[in-house]
């Protein structure tokens, strides 16, 4: 078998030098955003992280090899190739052994980032408990993965397509830390406020770095920390709720389930909102990349 992990030159150099790194997932590129903006957003995200003094490590599987950090032609492959599946942790070994290619979800990315020693991760919105999960049992592996990894994840809350209240309860049960960045309200992805409180508020990257250090001191670092960073310019709530209701009905009618649900609903939002959700999603990711880089630098 080929060596399982390949580091990009930039990431390998940063690890050797002890420079701050930020992990990025690839499912958002291949399954979360439409072409061609998926590639430009991915490139922009990496640039934002560099501009804030850290090194981006986008994670994906290409032809049976786990990549931590992608060269530009590899990023292009993830954005444009048609044979890129969506891999969670359980899929990794299978895809490696079969020599296939896949984008990694939050769960799979965090798992690989932790192996590579990367402690900070930026994404859009986390996966969580789906609506109707009491019947479908559809809960993202993002939650269980984060309950077992030393990772700080910067996100705009969980995706608003989910059952947010149930997800918050699961985060508590799984002992996953949660702080609001400059807010006491849990963000709702496309919305700045999901309607639920966050107990703990932080106002600076330094404060978050202190929390990360304290986690190690008290041995709670293997239950990840979520930094919830609300989007600045949200979608009108009535419009959001209307598009979501139509999307959920369409998903049920079309028999969409399992790992196809999230990409289906995100795509529905992008089409039904005529691109508004796409531009909000892009802003979310960019802002999370900037904050994640600031935290990585503060931690150094
Ligand atoms: N956040 C986004 N867009 C996405 C995702 C997150 O803004 O596409 C992806 C992440 O990879 C996350 C996945 O892990 O959706 C969750 O999928 P599921 O609900 O099937 O676990
Ligand atoms: Mn699921």
Tab-separated table of C-alpha atoms and ligand atoms in Angstrom:
chain	number	residue	atom	x	y	z
A	1	UNK	CA	0.000	0.000	0.000
A	2	UNK	CA	1.131	3.565	-0.712
A	3	UNK	CA	1.942	5.833	2.249
A	4	UNK	CA	-1.437	6.800	3.700
A	5	UNK	CA	-0.850	10.529	4.307
A	6	UNK	CA	0.748	13.049	1.968
A	7	UNK	CA	1.478	16.576	3.206
A	8	UNK	CA	1.680	19.501	0.799
A	9	UNK	CA	5.042	21.264	0.779
A	10	UNK	CA	3.551	24.309	2.474
A	11	UNK	CA	1.966	22.247	5.273
A	12	UNK	CA	5.051	20.063	5.773
A	13	UNK	CA	7.188	23.198	6.129
A	14	UNK	CA	4.745	24.732	8.621
A	15	UNK	CA	4.732	21.580	10.745
A	16	UNK	CA	8.539	21.498	10.806
A	17	UNK	CA	8.767	25.183	11.691
A	18	UNK	CA	5.952	24.983	14.263
A	19	UNK	CA	3.923	27.608	12.428
A	20	UNK	CA	0.155	27.937	13.027
A	21	UNK	CA	-2.067	25.740	10.863
A	22	UNK	CA	-5.793	25.732	10.112
A	23	UNK	CA	-7.501	22.617	8.764
A	24	UNK	CA	-10.198	22.973	6.106
A	25	UNK	CA	-12.723	20.381	4.978
A	26	UNK	CA	-13.343	19.493	1.330
A	27	UNK	CA	-16.974	18.307	1.321
A	28	UNK	CA	-18.052	21.904	1.303
A	29	UNK	CA	-16.057	22.307	-1.948
A	30	UNK	CA	-17.305	19.186	-3.729
A	31	UNK	CA	-20.846	18.831	-2.338
A	32	UNK	CA	-21.713	22.057	-0.504
A	33	UNK	CA	-21.110	24.763	-3.110
A	34	UNK	CA	-21.931	24.798	-6.834
A	35	UNK	CA	-19.342	25.013	-9.599
A	36	UNK	CA	-17.557	27.201	-10.497
A	37	UNK	CA	-17.730	29.288	-7.307
A	38	UNK	CA	-16.713	26.255	-5.204
A	39	UNK	CA	-13.143	26.491	-6.502
A	40	UNK	CA	-12.836	30.263	-6.204
A	41	UNK	CA	-14.208	30.152	-2.642
A	42	UNK	CA	-11.768	27.370	-1.723
A	43	UNK	CA	-8.845	29.378	-3.088
A	44	UNK	CA	-10.042	32.557	-1.361
A	45	UNK	CA	-10.380	30.736	1.973
A	46	UNK	CA	-6.791	29.543	1.787
A	47	UNK	CA	-5.650	33.086	0.932
A	48	UNK	CA	-7.535	34.556	3.901
A	49	UNK	CA	-5.838	32.114	6.264
A	50	UNK	CA	-2.410	33.031	4.872
A	51	UNK	CA	-3.203	36.749	5.101
A	52	UNK	CA	-3.909	36.232	8.810
A	53	UNK	CA	-0.543	34.591	9.408
A	54	UNK	CA	-1.467	30.897	9.381
A	55	UNK	CA	-1.143	28.052	6.889
A	56	UNK	CA	-4.227	26.373	5.356
A	57	UNK	CA	-4.384	22.589	5.336
A	58	UNK	CA	-7.280	21.520	3.129
A	59	UNK	CA	-7.896	17.812	3.654
A	60	UNK	CA	-9.158	15.310	1.058
A	61	UNK	CA	-8.531	11.836	-0.392
A	62	UNK	CA	-7.168	11.598	-3.905
A	63	UNK	CA	-6.607	8.269	-5.628
A	64	UNK	CA	-6.293	6.386	-2.353
A	65	UNK	CA	-4.016	8.891	-0.628
A	66	UNK	CA	-5.015	11.160	2.272
A	67	UNK	CA	-3.863	14.695	1.529
A	68	UNK	CA	-3.217	17.240	4.256
A	69	UNK	CA	-2.789	20.442	2.288
A	70	UNK	CA	-3.605	20.468	-1.414
A	71	UNK	CA	-1.506	21.756	-4.298
A	72	UNK	CA	-3.573	23.992	-6.605
A	73	UNK	CA	-4.179	21.252	-9.196
A	74	UNK	CA	-5.394	18.968	-6.399
A	75	UNK	CA	-7.809	21.601	-5.093
A	76	UNK	CA	-9.062	21.902	-8.666
A	77	UNK	CA	-9.569	18.138	-8.848
A	78	UNK	CA	-11.718	18.179	-5.696
A	79	UNK	CA	-13.781	21.054	-7.069
A	80	UNK	CA	-14.261	19.733	-10.600
A	81	UNK	CA	-13.893	15.957	-10.798
A	82	UNK	CA	-17.095	13.917	-10.978
A	83	UNK	CA	-15.745	10.905	-9.063
A	84	UNK	CA	-15.380	12.648	-5.692
A	85	UNK	CA	-17.603	10.976	-3.099
A	86	UNK	CA	-18.411	12.339	0.371
A	87	UNK	CA	-16.378	10.535	3.025
A	88	UNK	CA	-17.065	10.355	6.717
A	89	UNK	CA	-14.653	8.645	9.138
A	90	UNK	CA	-16.026	5.177	8.472
A	91	UNK	CA	-15.358	5.497	4.738
A	92	UNK	CA	-11.694	6.519	4.977
A	93	UNK	CA	-9.980	3.116	5.085
A	94	UNK	CA	-12.249	1.734	2.374
A	95	UNK	CA	-11.511	4.604	-0.004
A	96	UNK	CA	-7.770	4.376	0.707
A	97	UNK	CA	-7.655	0.625	0.082
A	98	UNK	CA	-9.704	0.940	-3.108
A	99	UNK	CA	-7.548	3.777	-4.427
A	100	UNK	CA	-10.550	6.077	-4.815
A	101	UNK	CA	-11.077	9.800	-4.247
A	102	UNK	CA	-13.338	11.584	-1.785
A	103	UNK	CA	-13.968	14.853	-0.065
A	104	UNK	CA	-13.917	14.720	3.728
A	105	UNK	CA	-16.780	15.872	5.968
A	106	UNK	CA	-16.213	17.774	9.196
A	107	UNK	CA	-15.976	14.429	11.021
A	108	UNK	CA	-13.423	12.902	8.654
A	109	UNK	CA	-11.442	16.137	8.316
A	110	UNK	CA	-11.203	16.616	12.082
A	111	UNK	CA	-10.098	12.990	12.466
A	112	UNK	CA	-7.279	13.396	9.941
A	113	UNK	CA	-6.312	16.866	11.190
A	114	UNK	CA	-5.936	15.486	14.720
A	115	UNK	CA	-3.588	12.760	13.440
A	116	UNK	CA	-1.550	15.486	11.713
A	117	UNK	CA	-1.371	17.478	14.960
A	118	UNK	CA	-3.545	20.350	13.708
A	119	UNK	CA	-5.712	21.842	16.446
A	120	UNK	CA	-7.862	24.457	14.680
A	121	UNK	CA	-10.437	23.831	11.990
A	122	UNK	CA	-12.676	26.208	10.033
A	123	UNK	CA	-15.919	25.231	8.298
A	124	UNK	CA	-19.307	26.708	7.397
A	125	UNK	CA	-21.978	25.054	9.482
A	126	UNK	CA	-21.603	21.810	11.405
A	127	UNK	CA	-23.701	18.739	10.839
A	128	UNK	CA	-26.039	17.720	13.647
A	129	UNK	CA	-29.394	16.167	14.432
A	130	UNK	CA	-31.750	16.230	11.443
A	131	UNK	CA	-35.432	17.106	11.769
A	132	UNK	CA	-37.429	13.932	12.291
A	133	UNK	CA	-34.354	12.143	13.675
A	134	UNK	CA	-36.503	10.415	16.294
A	135	UNK	CA	-37.769	8.307	13.366
A	136	UNK	CA	-34.915	8.477	10.823
A	137	UNK	CA	-32.053	8.302	13.366
A	138	UNK	CA	-30.250	10.787	11.080
A	139	UNK	CA	-27.630	12.444	13.240
A	140	UNK	CA	-24.384	13.624	11.635
A	141	UNK	CA	-21.213	11.763	12.570
A	142	UNK	CA	-19.768	15.280	13.019
A	143	UNK	CA	-21.141	15.207	16.564
A	144	UNK	CA	-19.721	11.883	17.712
A	145	UNK	CA	-16.407	12.607	15.973
A	146	UNK	CA	-16.046	15.934	17.761
A	147	UNK	CA	-16.809	14.239	21.073
A	148	UNK	CA	-13.620	12.180	20.677
A	149	UNK	CA	-11.108	14.602	19.173
A	150	UNK	CA	-8.820	17.395	20.312
A	151	UNK	CA	-10.126	20.042	17.926
A	152	UNK	CA	-11.356	23.609	17.999
A	153	UNK	CA	-13.933	24.134	15.271
A	154	UNK	CA	-14.937	27.589	14.093
A	155	UNK	CA	-18.384	27.526	12.460
A	156	UNK	CA	-21.579	29.567	12.119
A	157	UNK	CA	-23.413	27.153	14.400
A	158	UNK	CA	-25.028	24.119	12.857
A	159	UNK	CA	-26.794	24.169	9.526
A	160	UNK	CA	-30.263	25.700	9.850
A	161	UNK	CA	-31.749	22.746	7.951
A	162	UNK	CA	-31.291	20.737	11.175
A	163	UNK	CA	-33.175	20.357	14.434
A	164	UNK	CA	-31.092	22.991	16.215
A	165	UNK	CA	-32.525	22.456	19.686
A	166	UNK	CA	-31.931	18.691	19.568
A	167	UNK	CA	-28.400	19.304	18.270
A	168	UNK	CA	-27.636	21.644	21.178
A	169	UNK	CA	-28.842	18.981	23.609
A	170	UNK	CA	-26.598	16.390	21.935
A	171	UNK	CA	-23.611	18.761	22.146
A	172	UNK	CA	-24.211	19.019	25.876
A	173	UNK	CA	-24.526	15.249	26.316
A	174	UNK	CA	-21.371	14.651	24.279
A	175	UNK	CA	-19.469	17.188	26.433
A	176	UNK	CA	-18.483	19.251	23.391
A	177	UNK	CA	-17.526	22.782	24.495
A	178	UNK	CA	-19.447	25.709	23.059
A	179	UNK	CA	-18.653	29.413	23.073
A	180	UNK	CA	-20.268	32.242	21.135
A	181	UNK	CA	-17.901	34.686	19.456
A	182	UNK	CA	-19.134	38.161	20.423
A	183	UNK	CA	-22.597	36.732	21.037
A	184	UNK	CA	-24.721	34.939	23.621
A	185	UNK	CA	-27.043	33.549	20.967
A	186	UNK	CA	-26.382	30.358	19.032
A	187	UNK	CA	-25.975	31.324	15.354
A	188	UNK	CA	-28.254	29.698	12.787
A	189	UNK	CA	-25.924	29.395	9.778
A	190	UNK	CA	-27.810	31.559	7.207
A	191	UNK	CA	-29.323	33.381	10.219
A	192	UNK	CA	-27.343	35.245	12.874
A	193	UNK	CA	-29.568	33.836	15.612
A	194	UNK	CA	-31.066	30.351	15.682
A	195	UNK	CA	-33.375	31.300	18.543
A	196	UNK	CA	-31.330	29.618	21.295
A	197	UNK	CA	-28.921	30.934	23.918
A	198	UNK	CA	-25.245	30.130	24.366
A	199	UNK	CA	-24.108	30.263	27.975
A	200	UNK	CA	-20.520	31.345	27.307
A	201	UNK	CA	-19.456	34.359	25.279
A	202	UNK	CA	-15.905	35.224	24.173
A	203	UNK	CA	-14.750	38.443	22.565
A	204	UNK	CA	-11.240	37.817	21.273
A	205	UNK	CA	-8.995	35.150	19.737
A	206	UNK	CA	-6.736	35.448	22.804
A	207	UNK	CA	-9.615	34.497	25.067
A	208	UNK	CA	-10.246	31.415	22.919
A	209	UNK	CA	-6.548	30.494	23.023
A	210	UNK	CA	-6.681	30.624	26.842
A	211	UNK	CA	-9.666	28.287	26.814
A	212	UNK	CA	-7.818	25.844	24.546
A	213	UNK	CA	-4.871	25.846	26.957
A	214	UNK	CA	-7.152	25.342	29.949
A	215	UNK	CA	-8.775	22.370	28.215
A	216	UNK	CA	-5.440	20.567	28.148
A	217	UNK	CA	-4.756	21.433	31.768
A	218	UNK	CA	-8.022	19.820	32.812
A	219	UNK	CA	-7.847	16.916	30.294
A	220	UNK	CA	-11.045	17.787	28.461
A	221	UNK	CA	-9.235	18.333	25.163
A	222	UNK	CA	-10.556	15.153	23.589
A	223	UNK	CA	-14.048	16.644	23.553
A	224	UNK	CA	-13.807	19.327	20.895
A	225	UNK	CA	-14.539	23.013	21.382
A	226	UNK	CA	-16.980	24.780	19.058
A	227	UNK	CA	-16.516	28.489	18.448
A	228	UNK	CA	-19.814	29.744	17.065
A	229	UNK	CA	-19.252	32.792	14.860
A	230	UNK	CA	-22.478	34.362	13.546
A	231	UNK	CA	-22.756	35.614	9.981
A	232	UNK	CA	-22.922	39.432	9.790
A	233	UNK	CA	-25.492	39.819	7.005
A	234	UNK	CA	-28.193	37.188	7.378
A	235	UNK	CA	-31.021	36.006	5.156
A	236	UNK	CA	-34.494	37.410	5.943
A	237	UNK	CA	-35.991	34.897	8.368
A	238	UNK	CA	-39.377	34.599	6.639
A	239	UNK	CA	-37.655	33.904	3.324
A	240	UNK	CA	-35.313	31.405	4.968
A	241	UNK	CA	-38.155	29.517	6.645
A	242	UNK	CA	-40.184	29.419	3.443
A	243	UNK	CA	-37.298	28.060	1.348
A	244	UNK	CA	-36.460	25.506	4.026
A	245	UNK	CA	-40.041	24.242	4.284
A	246	UNK	CA	-40.213	23.783	0.518
A	247	UNK	CA	-36.819	22.039	0.515
A	248	UNK	CA	-37.781	19.621	3.277
A	249	UNK	CA	-41.028	18.785	1.464
A	250	UNK	CA	-39.148	18.228	-1.810
A	251	UNK	CA	-36.549	16.014	-0.090
A	252	UNK	CA	-39.318	13.894	1.437
A	253	UNK	CA	-41.180	13.693	-1.900
A	254	UNK	CA	-38.019	12.719	-3.814
A	255	UNK	CA	-37.057	10.119	-1.183
A	256	UNK	CA	-33.711	11.790	-0.406
A	257	UNK	CA	-32.050	10.298	2.661
A	258	UNK	CA	-28.741	9.484	4.345
A	259	UNK	CA	-25.687	11.434	3.287
A	260	UNK	CA	-27.525	12.954	0.308
A	261	UNK	CA	-29.830	15.046	2.523
A	262	UNK	CA	-27.412	17.852	3.410
A	263	UNK	CA	-26.086	18.450	-0.145
A	264	UNK	CA	-29.669	18.295	-1.484
A	265	UNK	CA	-30.969	20.947	0.922
A	266	UNK	CA	-27.958	23.238	0.443
A	267	UNK	CA	-28.403	23.037	-3.333
A	268	UNK	CA	-32.139	23.711	-2.931
A	269	UNK	CA	-31.310	26.858	-0.929
A	270	UNK	CA	-28.822	28.078	-3.544
A	271	UNK	CA	-31.336	27.625	-6.377
A	272	UNK	CA	-34.455	28.834	-4.572
A	273	UNK	CA	-32.762	31.937	-3.150
A	274	UNK	CA	-31.235	32.784	-6.554
A	275	UNK	CA	-27.757	32.744	-5.102
A	276	UNK	CA	-28.415	34.661	-1.867
A	277	UNK	CA	-27.691	31.600	0.285
A	278	UNK	CA	-24.559	30.977	-1.765
A	279	UNK	CA	-23.203	34.429	-1.063
A	280	UNK	CA	-24.108	34.109	2.642
A	281	UNK	CA	-22.505	30.650	2.793
A	282	UNK	CA	-19.374	32.109	1.201
A	283	UNK	CA	-19.252	34.967	3.721
A	284	UNK	CA	-19.698	32.462	6.557
A	285	UNK	CA	-16.761	30.342	5.482
A	286	UNK	CA	-14.487	33.307	4.821
A	287	UNK	CA	-15.221	34.876	8.178
A	288	UNK	CA	-14.663	31.549	9.953
A	289	UNK	CA	-11.335	31.105	8.156
A	290	UNK	CA	-10.162	34.521	9.330
A	291	UNK	CA	-11.159	33.854	12.940
A	292	UNK	CA	-9.657	30.346	12.917
A	293	UNK	CA	-6.348	31.757	11.662
A	294	UNK	CA	-6.384	34.424	14.379
A	295	UNK	CA	-6.950	31.742	17.011
A	296	UNK	CA	-4.156	29.572	15.591
A	297	UNK	CA	-1.795	32.562	15.708
A	298	UNK	CA	-2.903	33.491	19.260
A	299	UNK	CA	-2.287	29.919	20.363
A	300	UNK	CA	1.309	29.927	19.162
B	1	LIG	N1	-20.971	23.277	6.111
B	1	LIG	C1	-21.272	23.943	4.964
B	1	LIG	N2	-21.444	23.192	3.825
B	1	LIG	C2	-21.287	21.819	3.818
B	1	LIG	C3	-20.970	21.138	5.035
B	1	LIG	C4	-20.827	21.928	6.147
B	1	LIG	O1	-21.394	25.176	4.965
B	1	LIG	O2	-21.405	21.201	2.753
B	1	LIG	C5	-20.770	19.635	5.044
B	1	LIG	C6	-19.700	19.276	6.066
B	1	LIG	O3	-18.726	18.491	5.422
B	1	LIG	C7	-20.424	18.474	7.125
B	1	LIG	C8	-21.454	17.797	6.289
B	1	LIG	O4	-19.583	17.576	7.808
B	1	LIG	O5	-21.913	18.870	5.445
B	1	LIG	C9	-22.549	17.177	7.139
B	1	LIG	O6	-23.180	16.182	6.390
B	1	LIG	P1	-24.151	15.132	7.123
B	1	LIG	O7	-25.299	15.968	7.581
B	1	LIG	O8	-24.529	14.150	6.040
B	1	LIG	O9	-23.367	14.503	8.227
B	2	LIG	MN1	-26.802	11.930	8.060
